[in-house]
Short mmCIF file of C-alpha atoms in Angstrom, two decimals:
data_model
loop_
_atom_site.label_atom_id
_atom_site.label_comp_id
_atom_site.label_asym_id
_atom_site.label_seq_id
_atom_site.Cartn_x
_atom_site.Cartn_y
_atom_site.Cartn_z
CA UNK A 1 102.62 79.08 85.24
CA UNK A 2 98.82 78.97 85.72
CA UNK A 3 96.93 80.88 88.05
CA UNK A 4 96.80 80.48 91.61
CA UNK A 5 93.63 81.47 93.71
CA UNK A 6 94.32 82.07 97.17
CA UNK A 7 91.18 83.71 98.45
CA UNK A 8 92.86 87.22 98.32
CA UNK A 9 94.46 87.56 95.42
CA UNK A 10 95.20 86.15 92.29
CA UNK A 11 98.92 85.72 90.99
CA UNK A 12 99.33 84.65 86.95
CA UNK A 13 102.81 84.80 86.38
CA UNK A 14 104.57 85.62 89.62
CA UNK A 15 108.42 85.10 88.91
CA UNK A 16 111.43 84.44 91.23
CA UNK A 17 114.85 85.81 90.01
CA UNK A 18 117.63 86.82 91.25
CA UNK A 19 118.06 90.02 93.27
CA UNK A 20 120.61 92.91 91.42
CA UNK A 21 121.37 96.49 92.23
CA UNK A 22 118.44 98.05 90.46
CA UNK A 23 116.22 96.62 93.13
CA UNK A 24 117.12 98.18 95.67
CA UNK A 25 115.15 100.92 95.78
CA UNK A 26 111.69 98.73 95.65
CA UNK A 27 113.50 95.95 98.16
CA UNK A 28 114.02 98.63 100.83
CA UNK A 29 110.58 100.43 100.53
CA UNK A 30 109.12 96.46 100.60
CA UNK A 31 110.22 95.55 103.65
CA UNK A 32 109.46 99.15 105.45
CA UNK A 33 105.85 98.00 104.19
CA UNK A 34 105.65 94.84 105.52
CA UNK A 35 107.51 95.22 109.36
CA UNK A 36 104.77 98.12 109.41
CA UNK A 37 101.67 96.21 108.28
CA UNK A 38 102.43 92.68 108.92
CA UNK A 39 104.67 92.26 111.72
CA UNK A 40 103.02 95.59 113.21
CA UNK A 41 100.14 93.38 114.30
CA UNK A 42 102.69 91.92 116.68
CA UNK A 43 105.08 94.48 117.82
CA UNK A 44 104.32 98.01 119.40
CA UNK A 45 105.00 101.26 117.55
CA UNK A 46 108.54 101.69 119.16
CA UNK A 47 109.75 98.09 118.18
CA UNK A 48 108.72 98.61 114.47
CA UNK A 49 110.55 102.54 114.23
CA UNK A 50 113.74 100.20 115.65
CA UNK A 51 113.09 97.59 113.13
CA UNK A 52 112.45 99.64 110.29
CA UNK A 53 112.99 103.41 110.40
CA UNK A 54 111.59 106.02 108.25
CA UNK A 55 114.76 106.62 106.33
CA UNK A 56 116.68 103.59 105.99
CA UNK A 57 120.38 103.82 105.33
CA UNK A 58 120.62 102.77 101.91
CA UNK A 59 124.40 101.64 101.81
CA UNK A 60 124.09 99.36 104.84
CA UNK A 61 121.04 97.82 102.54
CA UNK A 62 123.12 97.42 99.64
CA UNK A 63 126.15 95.77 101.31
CA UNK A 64 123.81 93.46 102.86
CA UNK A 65 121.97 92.57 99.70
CA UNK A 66 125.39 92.19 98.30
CA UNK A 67 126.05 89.07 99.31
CA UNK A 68 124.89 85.99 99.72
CA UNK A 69 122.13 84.24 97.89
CA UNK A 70 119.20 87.12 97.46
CA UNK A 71 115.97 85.98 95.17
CA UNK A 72 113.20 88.58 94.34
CA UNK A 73 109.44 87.53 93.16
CA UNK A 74 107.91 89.82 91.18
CA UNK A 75 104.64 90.06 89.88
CA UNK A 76 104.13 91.91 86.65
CA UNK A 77 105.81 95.31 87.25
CA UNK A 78 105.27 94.74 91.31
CA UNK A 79 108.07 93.52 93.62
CA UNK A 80 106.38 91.14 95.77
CA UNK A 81 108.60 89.52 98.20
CA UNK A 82 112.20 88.62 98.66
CA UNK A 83 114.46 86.71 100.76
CA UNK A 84 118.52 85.80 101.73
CA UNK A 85 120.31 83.44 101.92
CA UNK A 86 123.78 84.03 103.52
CA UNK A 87 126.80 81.91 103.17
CA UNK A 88 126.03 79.53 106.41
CA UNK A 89 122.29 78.55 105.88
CA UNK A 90 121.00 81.02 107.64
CA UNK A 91 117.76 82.40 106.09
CA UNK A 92 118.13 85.79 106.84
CA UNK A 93 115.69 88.19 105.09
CA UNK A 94 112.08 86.90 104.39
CA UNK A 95 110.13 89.68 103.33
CA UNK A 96 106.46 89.96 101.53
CA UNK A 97 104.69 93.09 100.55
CA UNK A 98 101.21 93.49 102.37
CA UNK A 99 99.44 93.58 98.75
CA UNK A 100 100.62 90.17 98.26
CA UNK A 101 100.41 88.49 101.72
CA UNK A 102 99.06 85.19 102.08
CA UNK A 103 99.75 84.32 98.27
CA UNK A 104 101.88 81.76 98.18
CA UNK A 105 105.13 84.35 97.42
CA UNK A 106 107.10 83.20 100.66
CA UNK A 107 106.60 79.82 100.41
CA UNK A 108 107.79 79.81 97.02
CA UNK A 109 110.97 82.11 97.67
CA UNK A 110 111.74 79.67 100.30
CA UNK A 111 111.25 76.86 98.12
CA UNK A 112 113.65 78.10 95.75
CA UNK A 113 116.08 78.81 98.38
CA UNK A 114 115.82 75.46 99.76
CA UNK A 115 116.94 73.75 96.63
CA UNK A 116 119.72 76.31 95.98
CA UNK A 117 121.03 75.53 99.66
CA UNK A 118 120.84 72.23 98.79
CA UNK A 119 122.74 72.67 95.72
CA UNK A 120 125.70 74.28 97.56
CA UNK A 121 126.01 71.02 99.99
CA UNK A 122 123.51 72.80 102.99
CA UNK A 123 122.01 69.83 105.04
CA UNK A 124 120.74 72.43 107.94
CA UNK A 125 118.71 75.88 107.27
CA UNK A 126 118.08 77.96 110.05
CA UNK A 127 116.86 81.80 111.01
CA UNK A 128 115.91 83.68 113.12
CA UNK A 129 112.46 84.38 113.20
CA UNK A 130 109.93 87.08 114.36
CA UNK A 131 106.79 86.11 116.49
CA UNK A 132 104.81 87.18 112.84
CA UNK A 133 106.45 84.55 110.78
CA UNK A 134 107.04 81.66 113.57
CA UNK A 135 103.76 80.11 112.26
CA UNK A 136 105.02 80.46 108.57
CA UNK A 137 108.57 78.58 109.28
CA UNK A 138 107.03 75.94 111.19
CA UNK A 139 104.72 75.33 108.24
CA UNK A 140 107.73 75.38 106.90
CA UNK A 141 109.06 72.39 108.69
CA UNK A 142 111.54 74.35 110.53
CA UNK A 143 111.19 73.57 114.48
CA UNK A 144 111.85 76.27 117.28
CA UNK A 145 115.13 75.76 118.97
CA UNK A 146 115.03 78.77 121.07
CA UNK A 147 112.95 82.02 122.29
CA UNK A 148 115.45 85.28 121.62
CA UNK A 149 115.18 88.69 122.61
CA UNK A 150 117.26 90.94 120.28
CA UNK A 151 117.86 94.49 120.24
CA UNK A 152 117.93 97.08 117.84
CA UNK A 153 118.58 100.88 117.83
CA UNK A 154 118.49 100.37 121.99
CA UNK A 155 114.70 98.60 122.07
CA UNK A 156 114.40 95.04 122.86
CA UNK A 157 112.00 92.64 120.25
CA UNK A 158 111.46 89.19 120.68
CA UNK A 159 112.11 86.38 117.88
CA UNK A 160 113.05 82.41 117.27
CA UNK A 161 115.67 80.69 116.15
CA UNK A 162 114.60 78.01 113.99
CA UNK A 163 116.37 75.24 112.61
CA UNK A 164 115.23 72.74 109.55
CA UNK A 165 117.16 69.24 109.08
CA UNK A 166 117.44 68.78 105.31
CA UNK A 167 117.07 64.96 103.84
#
């Protein structure tokens, strides 16, 4: 793969593979990373500590990377992003690291996840989306069906569900 220049950063040989057990670890820490640097721009201290707590239960993490379709992107030795795809088409973990942000690493884990669904006889992605990444789904081509507000550990966020017709 060439290079890509995105203005920020610049990404040689950033590879998608599949997600196994010895990622964990670096998946986890990842996402506490971005809800706290990326999404915190739009969500208040008390929504991120519900979203992603300072000490994670690992096994719930595990059992939920366990299944379903889970890709990784790494870059070098670096984890940069990674994403889900569970057994309905729901898109259900998009994650980037800050370092990487804006570098082309979700688009391309969603591209990959788009021809896998396809692959398995998907027609109709959807997910549920936070008010940080409605701007990246749309992009996307996915459309906003409706405005949610879900809770977690007892403190309300809001999100989207978004839907994408596949041709």
């Amino acid at each position: 793969m060439g290079v890509i220049y995105t203005g920020f950063l610049v990404i040689e040989a950033m590879v998608v593979r599949e997600y196994r057990a010895h990622h964990l670890e670096a998946v986890v820490a990842l996402f506490g990373r971005s809800v706290r640097q990326i999404a915190g721009r739009d969500y208040d201290e008390q929504q991120i500590a519900a979203w992603a707590p300072e000490h994670p239960d690992m096994d719930v993490w595990a059992d939920r990377l366990g299944s379903g379709t889970v890709l990784v992107a790494e870059e070098g030795e670096r984890m940069a992003g990674f994403a889900r795809l569970d057994e309905d088409g729901n898109i259900d973990l998009l994650y980037v690291d800050p370092a990487f942000e804006r570098c082309g690493v979700a688009t391309r884990l969603v591209e990959k996840l788009t021809e896998m669904a396809k692959n398995l006889g998907f027609r109709r992605l959807h997910a549920d989306v936070s008010v940080t990444a409605r701007p990246f789904f749309e992009a996307q081509g996915f459309e906003v069906v409706e405005g949610q507000s879900v809770e977690r550990r007892g403190v309300v966020l809001r999100n989207y569900r978004m839907v994408r017709e596949e041709k």
